Every structure is written in structure tokens, then in C-alpha cells.
Amino acid sequence: MKSQIVYIVLLGVAFMAQSSLALKEEDCEVCVKTVRKFAETLNDATKKDFKLIEAEFKKFCKQQKNKEQRLCYYLGGLEESATGILNELTKPLSWSMPAEKVCEKLKKMDAQICDLRYEKQIDLNAVDLKKLKVRDLKKILNDWDESCEGCLEKTDFIKRIEELKPKYVRSEL
């Protein structure tokens, strides 16, 4: 009796651990959003044949830019892709597997797929610049095509951003 209870408890713990390990959208945001977006473009006839899905994905990839294009490259959806694990995408999609599960499988094949992240947009009207990292401050200046000559300290970067803020940031009234 006691061994049965221990077995049930261990089974419950294993189940809870497995469900907490399930991939969440924010863990692999570019993959999940791109796979979802692609799957929505497929018609019912195409969804059932993984070879048709593969052809459609290659067409889809030709129109992608930035992070989505990088994902296509990793999967083998671009002509210049060095390798390809496209079957790991197309077959599960033909089985109507959800995007999160597809990306979870892809992550096991190539971890860099889930390393792709969208850049967070910084609201300069609401953010406290002192709380940002220097690399974020440099990125703000870089996005504005501005430099910070002689900037050595974080305060130097903050001062430069504050000087340029009226030129680049519109404040709402």
C-alpha cells in the first residue's frame, strides 16, 4: 500500500514537472509567432501534405525579413540555407500540431531557433534611463544614427540621450 502511494506521488510530481517544462510562447517567441503566422496561410488541402507545406514554407520565407528570415535560414527554408530540418516543421504541421509543440521539437534539433528574440521597444517617455544598461543606451543612440564622442560613463550616455531626446521623441500632450 505504501509503495503504491509513493508511486502515485512520484507520478504526480513527474507530471507537474513535465507540464512546467512545456515551451511557452515567450521562451521561443520568433519561432512560435512565425510558425503560427505561416500555418494560418495554409488552406485545408495543403495542410494535409507535408511536401506541399514545405513548398509553401519556402515561398513564405522569400517574403520574410529580420528575425523571421533568420528562422527560415535555420530551418532550411531559404536557398542559401546551409542545412535544413524542414521536415521537423512540415510533418508536425501536417498533423495539425500546435506552433508551441512544433517549436519545442525544433528546439531539440537546433537550440539557436529559440535564441531568436524580438527586440523590446523602449518607451523613452516612460522609462528611467538610469535603470537601463549601457548597451541599451548605446542601442538608442545607434537607432538614431547618433554617436556619443568621449562617452565613458553611463551618465555620459544618459546626458547625450537627454540632449537628443527633443529631436527624436515626440511627447504626447
Coordinates of N, CA and C in Angstrom, one line a residue:
M1 N 0.8 -1.2 0.0 CA 0.0 0.0 0.0 C 0.9 1.3 0.0
K2 N 1.9 1.2 0.9 CA 2.8 2.4 1.0 C 3.5 2.6 -0.3
S3 N 3.9 1.5 -1.0 CA 4.7 1.7 -2.3 C 3.8 2.2 -3.4
Q4 N 2.5 1.9 -3.3 CA 1.5 2.5 -4.3 C 1.4 4.0 -4.1
I5 N 1.3 4.4 -2.9 CA 1.2 5.9 -2.6 C 2.4 6.6 -3.1
V6 N 3.6 6.0 -2.8 CA 4.8 6.6 -3.2 C 4.9 6.7 -4.7
Y7 N 4.4 5.6 -5.4 CA 4.4 5.6 -6.8 C 3.5 6.7 -7.4
I8 N 2.3 6.8 -6.8 CA 1.3 7.8 -7.2 C 1.9 9.2 -7.0
V9 N 2.5 9.5 -5.9 CA 3.1 10.8 -5.6 C 4.2 11.1 -6.6
L10 N 5.1 10.1 -6.9 CA 6.2 10.3 -7.9 C 5.6 10.6 -9.3
L11 N 4.5 9.9 -9.6 CA 3.9 10.1 -10.9 C 3.3 11.5 -11.0
G12 N 2.7 12.0 -10.0 CA 2.2 13.3 -9.9 C 3.3 14.4 -10.0
V13 N 4.4 14.2 -9.3 CA 5.5 15.1 -9.4 C 6.1 15.1 -10.8
A14 N 6.2 13.9 -11.4 CA 6.7 13.9 -12.8 C 5.8 14.6 -13.8
F15 N 4.5 14.4 -13.6 CA 3.5 15.1 -14.5 C 3.6 16.6 -14.3
M16 N 3.7 17.1 -13.1 CA 3.8 18.5 -12.9 C 5.1 19.1 -13.4
A17 N 6.2 18.3 -13.3 CA 7.5 18.8 -13.8 C 7.4 18.9 -15.3
Q18 N 6.8 17.9 -16.0 CA 6.7 17.9 -17.4 C 5.8 19.0 -17.9
S19 N 4.7 19.3 -17.2 CA 3.9 20.4 -17.7 C 4.6 21.8 -17.5
S20 N 5.4 21.9 -16.5 CA 6.1 23.2 -16.3 C 7.3 23.3 -17.3
L21 N 7.7 22.2 -17.9 CA 8.8 22.3 -18.8 C 8.3 22.6 -20.2
A22 N 6.9 22.5 -20.4 CA 6.4 22.8 -21.7 C 6.8 24.2 -22.2
L23 N 7.1 24.3 -23.5 CA 7.6 25.5 -24.0 C 6.4 26.6 -24.1
K24 N 6.8 27.8 -23.6 CA 5.8 28.9 -23.6 C 6.2 29.8 -24.8
E25 N 5.2 30.6 -25.3 CA 5.5 31.4 -26.4 C 6.6 32.4 -26.2
E26 N 6.7 32.9 -25.0 CA 7.8 33.9 -24.7 C 9.2 33.2 -24.7
D27 N 9.2 31.9 -24.5 CA 10.5 31.2 -24.5 C 11.1 31.0 -25.9
C28 N 10.2 31.1 -26.9 CA 10.7 30.9 -28.2 C 9.8 31.7 -29.2
E29 N 9.7 33.0 -28.8 CA 8.7 33.9 -29.4 C 8.8 34.0 -31.0
V30 N 9.9 34.1 -31.5 CA 10.0 34.3 -33.0 C 9.5 33.0 -33.7
C31 N 10.0 31.9 -33.2 CA 9.5 30.6 -33.8 C 8.0 30.4 -33.7
V32 N 7.5 30.6 -32.5 CA 6.0 30.4 -32.3 C 5.2 31.3 -33.1
K33 N 5.5 32.6 -33.1 CA 4.8 33.6 -33.9 C 4.9 33.3 -35.4
T34 N 6.1 33.0 -35.9 CA 6.3 32.7 -37.3 C 5.6 31.5 -37.8
V35 N 5.7 30.4 -37.0 CA 5.0 29.1 -37.3 C 3.5 29.3 -37.3
R36 N 3.0 30.0 -36.4 CA 1.6 30.3 -36.3 C 1.1 31.1 -37.5
K37 N 1.9 32.2 -37.8 CA 1.6 33.0 -39.0 C 1.6 32.2 -40.3
F38 N 2.6 31.4 -40.4 CA 2.7 30.5 -41.6 C 1.5 29.5 -41.7
A39 N 1.2 28.9 -40.6 CA 0.1 27.9 -40.6 C -1.2 28.5 -40.9
E40 N -1.4 29.8 -40.6 CA -2.7 30.4 -40.9 C -2.8 30.7 -42.4
T41 N -1.7 30.7 -43.2 CA -1.7 30.9 -44.6 C -2.1 29.7 -45.4
L42 N -2.0 28.5 -44.7 CA -2.3 27.2 -45.4 C -3.8 26.9 -45.6
N43 N -4.1 26.4 -46.7 CA -5.5 26.0 -46.9 C -5.6 24.5 -46.5
D44 N -6.9 24.0 -46.4 CA -7.1 22.7 -45.9 C -6.4 21.6 -46.7
A45 N -6.4 21.8 -48.0 CA -5.8 20.7 -48.9 C -4.3 20.7 -48.6
T46 N -3.6 21.8 -48.5 CA -2.2 21.9 -48.3 C -1.8 21.4 -46.9
K47 N -2.6 21.7 -45.9 CA -2.3 21.3 -44.6 C -2.1 19.8 -44.4
K48 N -2.6 19.0 -45.3 CA -2.6 17.5 -45.1 C -1.3 16.9 -45.8
D49 N -0.6 17.6 -46.6 CA 0.5 17.1 -47.3 C 1.8 17.8 -47.0
F50 N 2.7 17.1 -46.3 CA 3.9 17.8 -45.8 C 4.8 18.3 -46.9
K51 N 4.8 17.7 -48.1 CA 5.6 18.2 -49.2 C 5.0 19.5 -49.8
L52 N 3.7 19.6 -49.8 CA 3.1 20.9 -50.2 C 3.4 22.0 -49.1
I53 N 3.3 21.6 -47.9 CA 3.7 22.5 -46.8 C 5.1 23.1 -47.0
E54 N 6.0 22.1 -47.3 CA 7.4 22.5 -47.5 C 7.5 23.6 -48.6
A55 N 6.9 23.3 -49.7 CA 6.9 24.2 -50.9 C 6.3 25.6 -50.5
E56 N 5.2 25.6 -49.8 CA 4.6 26.8 -49.3 C 5.5 27.6 -48.3
F57 N 6.2 26.8 -47.5 CA 7.1 27.5 -46.5 C 8.2 28.2 -47.2
K58 N 8.8 27.5 -48.2 CA 9.9 28.2 -49.0 C 9.4 29.5 -49.6
K59 N 8.2 29.5 -50.1 CA 7.6 30.7 -50.7 C 7.4 31.8 -49.6
F60 N 6.9 31.3 -48.5 CA 6.7 32.2 -47.3 C 8.0 32.8 -46.9
C61 N 9.0 32.1 -46.9 CA 10.3 32.5 -46.4 C 10.9 33.6 -47.3
K62 N 10.6 33.6 -48.6 CA 11.2 34.6 -49.5 C 10.6 36.0 -49.2
Q63 N 9.5 36.1 -48.5 CA 8.9 37.4 -48.1 C 9.3 37.8 -46.7
Q64 N 10.0 37.0 -46.0 CA 10.3 37.3 -44.6 C 11.5 38.2 -44.5
K65 N 11.6 39.0 -43.4 CA 12.7 39.8 -43.1 C 13.1 39.6 -41.6
N66 N 14.3 40.1 -41.3 CA 14.8 40.2 -39.9 C 14.8 38.8 -39.2
K67 N 14.2 38.8 -38.1 CA 14.3 37.5 -37.2 C 13.6 36.4 -37.9
E68 N 12.5 36.7 -38.6 CA 11.7 35.6 -39.3 C 12.5 35.0 -40.4
Q69 N 13.3 35.8 -41.1 CA 14.2 35.3 -42.2 C 15.3 34.5 -41.6
R70 N 15.8 34.9 -40.4 CA 16.8 34.1 -39.8 C 16.3 32.7 -39.4
L71 N 15.1 32.7 -38.9 CA 14.4 31.4 -38.6 C 14.3 30.5 -39.8
C72 N 13.9 31.1 -40.9 CA 13.8 30.4 -42.2 C 15.2 29.8 -42.6
Y73 N 16.2 30.6 -42.4 CA 17.6 30.2 -42.7 C 17.9 28.9 -41.8
Y74 N 17.6 29.0 -40.5 CA 18.0 27.9 -39.6 C 17.2 26.6 -40.0
L75 N 16.0 26.8 -40.5 CA 15.2 25.6 -40.8 C 15.5 25.0 -42.2
G76 N 16.1 25.8 -43.1 CA 16.3 25.4 -44.4 C 15.3 25.8 -45.4
G77 N 14.6 26.9 -45.1 CA 13.6 27.4 -45.9 C 14.1 28.4 -47.0
L78 N 15.3 28.7 -46.9 CA 15.9 29.7 -47.9 C 16.9 28.9 -48.8
E79 N 17.1 29.4 -50.0 CA 18.0 28.8 -50.9 C 19.4 28.8 -50.4
E80 N 19.8 29.8 -49.6 CA 21.2 29.9 -49.1 C 21.4 29.2 -47.8
S81 N 20.3 28.5 -47.3 CA 20.5 27.7 -46.0 C 21.5 26.6 -46.2
A82 N 22.4 26.5 -45.2 CA 23.5 25.5 -45.3 C 22.9 24.1 -45.0
T83 N 22.0 24.1 -44.1 CA 21.4 22.8 -43.7 C 19.9 23.0 -43.6
G84 N 19.2 21.9 -43.3 CA 17.8 22.0 -43.2 C 17.2 21.0 -42.3
I85 N 16.3 21.4 -41.5 CA 15.5 20.5 -40.7 C 14.0 20.8 -41.0
L86 N 13.7 21.0 -42.2 CA 12.4 21.5 -42.6 C 11.3 20.4 -42.3
N87 N 11.7 19.1 -42.4 CA 10.8 18.0 -42.1 C 10.3 18.1 -40.7
E88 N 11.1 18.6 -39.8 CA 10.7 18.7 -38.4 C 9.6 19.8 -38.2
L89 N 9.5 20.7 -39.2 CA 8.4 21.7 -39.2 C 7.2 21.2 -40.0
T90 N 7.4 20.7 -41.2 CA 6.3 20.4 -42.1 C 5.5 19.1 -41.7
K91 N 6.2 18.1 -41.3 CA 5.4 16.9 -40.9 C 4.5 17.2 -39.7
P92 N 5.0 17.8 -38.6 CA 4.1 18.1 -37.5 C 3.0 19.0 -37.8
L93 N 3.2 20.0 -38.7 CA 2.2 20.9 -39.2 C 1.1 20.1 -40.0
S94 N 1.5 19.1 -40.7 CA 0.6 18.2 -41.5 C -0.3 17.4 -40.5
W95 N 0.2 17.2 -39.3 CA -0.6 16.5 -38.3 C -1.4 17.5 -37.4
S96 N -1.4 18.8 -37.7 CA -2.1 19.8 -37.0 C -1.5 20.0 -35.6
M97 N -0.2 19.9 -35.5 CA 0.4 20.1 -34.2 C 0.5 21.6 -33.9
P98 N 0.2 22.1 -32.7 CA 0.2 23.5 -32.4 C 1.7 24.1 -32.5
A99 N 1.8 25.3 -32.8 CA 3.1 26.0 -33.0 C 4.0 25.8 -31.8
E100 N 3.5 25.9 -30.6 CA 4.4 25.7 -29.4 C 5.1 24.4 -29.4
K101 N 4.3 23.3 -29.8 CA 4.9 22.0 -29.8 C 5.8 21.8 -31.0
V102 N 5.5 22.4 -32.1 CA 6.4 22.3 -33.3 C 7.8 23.0 -32.9
C103 N 7.7 24.1 -32.3 CA 8.9 24.8 -31.9 C 9.7 24.1 -30.8
E104 N 9.0 23.4 -29.9 CA 9.6 22.6 -28.9 C 10.4 21.5 -29.5
K105 N 9.9 20.8 -30.6 CA 10.6 19.8 -31.3 C 11.8 20.4 -32.0
L106 N 11.6 21.6 -32.7 CA 12.7 22.2 -33.4 C 13.8 22.6 -32.5
K107 N 13.5 23.1 -31.3 CA 14.5 23.5 -30.3 C 15.4 22.3 -29.9
K108 N 14.8 21.1 -29.9 CA 15.6 19.9 -29.5 C 16.6 19.6 -30.7
M109 N 16.2 20.0 -31.9 CA 17.1 19.8 -33.1 C 18.2 20.9 -33.2
D110 N 17.8 22.1 -32.9 CA 18.7 23.2 -33.0 C 18.3 24.3 -32.0
A111 N 19.1 24.4 -30.9 CA 18.7 25.3 -29.8 C 18.7 26.8 -30.2
Q112 N 19.5 27.2 -31.2 CA 19.5 28.6 -31.6 C 18.2 29.1 -32.2
I113 N 17.3 28.2 -32.5 CA 16.0 28.6 -33.0 C 15.2 29.4 -32.0
C114 N 15.4 28.9 -30.7 CA 14.7 29.6 -29.6 C 15.5 30.8 -29.1
D115 N 16.7 30.9 -29.5 CA 17.5 32.1 -29.1 C 17.1 33.4 -29.8
L116 N 16.4 33.2 -30.9 CA 15.9 34.4 -31.7 C 14.9 35.1 -30.8
R117 N 15.1 36.4 -30.6 CA 14.1 37.2 -29.8 C 13.8 38.5 -30.6
Y118 N 12.6 39.0 -30.4 CA 12.3 40.3 -30.9 C 12.9 41.3 -30.0
E119 N 13.4 42.4 -30.5 CA 13.9 43.5 -29.7 C 12.8 44.2 -29.0
K120 N 13.0 44.5 -27.8 CA 12.0 45.2 -27.0 C 12.1 46.7 -27.3
Q121 N 10.9 47.3 -27.6 CA 10.9 48.7 -27.9 C 10.9 49.5 -26.6
I122 N 11.7 50.5 -26.4 CA 11.9 51.2 -25.2 C 11.0 52.5 -25.4
D123 N 10.1 52.7 -24.5 CA 9.3 53.9 -24.5 C 10.1 55.0 -23.7
L124 N 10.7 55.9 -24.5 CA 11.6 56.9 -23.9 C 10.8 57.9 -23.1
N125 N 9.5 58.0 -23.2 CA 8.7 59.0 -22.4 C 8.5 58.4 -21.0
A126 N 8.5 57.1 -20.9 CA 8.1 56.5 -19.6 C 9.3 55.8 -18.9
V127 N 10.4 55.5 -19.6 CA 11.5 54.8 -19.0 C 12.4 55.7 -18.2
D128 N 13.0 55.2 -17.1 CA 14.0 55.9 -16.4 C 15.3 55.4 -17.0
L129 N 16.0 56.3 -17.7 CA 17.3 56.0 -18.3 C 18.3 55.5 -17.4
K130 N 18.3 55.9 -16.2 CA 19.3 55.4 -15.2 C 19.2 53.9 -14.9
K131 N 18.0 53.4 -15.2 CA 17.8 51.9 -14.9 C 18.1 51.1 -16.1
L132 N 18.4 51.7 -17.2 CA 18.8 50.9 -18.4 C 20.3 50.5 -18.4
K133 N 20.6 49.5 -19.1 CA 22.0 49.1 -19.2 C 22.7 50.0 -20.2
V134 N 24.0 50.1 -20.1 CA 24.8 50.9 -21.1 C 24.5 50.4 -22.5
R135 N 24.4 49.1 -22.7 CA 24.2 48.6 -24.1 C 22.9 49.0 -24.6
D136 N 21.9 49.2 -23.8 CA 20.6 49.7 -24.2 C 20.7 51.2 -24.5
L137 N 21.4 51.9 -23.8 CA 21.6 53.3 -24.1 C 22.4 53.5 -25.4
K138 N 23.4 52.7 -25.6 CA 24.1 52.7 -26.9 C 23.2 52.4 -28.0
K139 N 22.3 51.4 -27.8 CA 21.4 51.0 -28.9 C 20.4 52.1 -29.2
I140 N 20.0 52.9 -28.3 CA 19.1 54.0 -28.5 C 19.8 55.0 -29.4
L141 N 21.0 55.3 -29.1 CA 21.8 56.3 -29.9 C 22.1 55.7 -31.3
N142 N 22.4 54.4 -31.4 CA 22.6 53.8 -32.6 C 21.4 53.8 -33.5
D143 N 20.2 53.5 -32.9 CA 18.9 53.6 -33.7 C 18.7 55.0 -34.2
W144 N 19.2 56.0 -33.6 CA 19.0 57.4 -34.0 C 20.1 57.8 -35.0
D145 N 21.1 56.9 -35.2 CA 22.2 57.2 -36.0 C 23.1 58.3 -35.4
E146 N 23.1 58.3 -34.1 CA 23.9 59.3 -33.4 C 25.1 58.6 -32.7
S147 N 26.1 59.4 -32.3 CA 27.2 58.8 -31.6 C 27.3 59.6 -30.3
C148 N 28.2 59.1 -29.5 CA 28.5 59.8 -28.2 C 30.0 59.8 -28.0
E149 N 30.6 60.9 -28.7 CA 32.0 61.0 -28.6 C 32.5 61.3 -27.2
G150 N 33.4 60.6 -26.8 CA 34.0 60.8 -25.5 C 33.2 60.2 -24.3
C151 N 32.2 59.5 -24.6 CA 31.3 58.9 -23.5 C 32.0 57.7 -22.9
L152 N 32.3 57.8 -21.6 CA 32.9 56.7 -20.9 C 32.0 56.1 -19.8
E153 N 31.3 57.0 -19.2 CA 30.4 56.6 -18.1 C 29.0 56.5 -18.6
K154 N 28.2 55.8 -17.8 CA 26.8 55.6 -18.1 C 26.1 57.0 -18.1
T155 N 26.5 57.9 -17.2 CA 25.9 59.2 -17.1 C 26.2 60.0 -18.4
D156 N 27.3 59.8 -19.0 CA 27.6 60.5 -20.3 C 26.6 60.1 -21.4
F157 N 26.3 58.8 -21.4 CA 25.3 58.3 -22.4 C 23.9 58.9 -22.1
I158 N 23.6 58.9 -20.9 CA 22.2 59.4 -20.5 C 22.1 60.9 -20.8
K159 N 23.2 61.7 -20.5 CA 23.2 63.1 -20.9 C 23.1 63.3 -22.4
R160 N 23.7 62.5 -23.2 CA 23.7 62.6 -24.6 C 22.2 62.3 -25.1
I161 N 21.6 61.3 -24.6 CA 20.3 60.9 -25.0 C 19.3 62.0 -24.6
E162 N 19.5 62.6 -23.4 CA 18.6 63.7 -22.9 C 18.8 64.9 -23.9
E163 N 20.0 65.2 -24.4 CA 20.2 66.3 -25.3 C 19.5 66.0 -26.6
L164 N 19.5 64.8 -27.1 CA 18.9 64.5 -28.4 C 17.4 64.1 -28.3
K165 N 16.9 63.9 -27.2 CA 15.5 63.4 -27.0 C 14.5 64.3 -27.7
P166 N 14.6 65.7 -27.5 CA 13.6 66.5 -28.2 C 13.6 66.3 -29.7
K167 N 14.7 66.0 -30.3 CA 14.8 65.8 -31.8 C 14.1 64.5 -32.2
Y168 N 14.2 63.5 -31.4 CA 13.7 62.1 -31.9 C 12.5 61.6 -31.2
V169 N 12.1 62.2 -30.0 CA 11.0 61.6 -29.3 C 9.9 62.7 -29.2
R170 N 8.7 62.3 -29.7 CA 7.5 63.1 -29.6 C 6.8 62.9 -28.3
S171 N 6.6 63.9 -27.5 CA 5.9 63.7 -26.3 C 4.4 64.1 -26.5
E172 N 3.6 63.2 -26.0 CA 2.1 63.5 -26.1 C 1.7 64.5 -25.1
L173 N 0.7 65.3 -25.5 CA 0.2 66.3 -24.6 C -1.0 65.8 -23.8

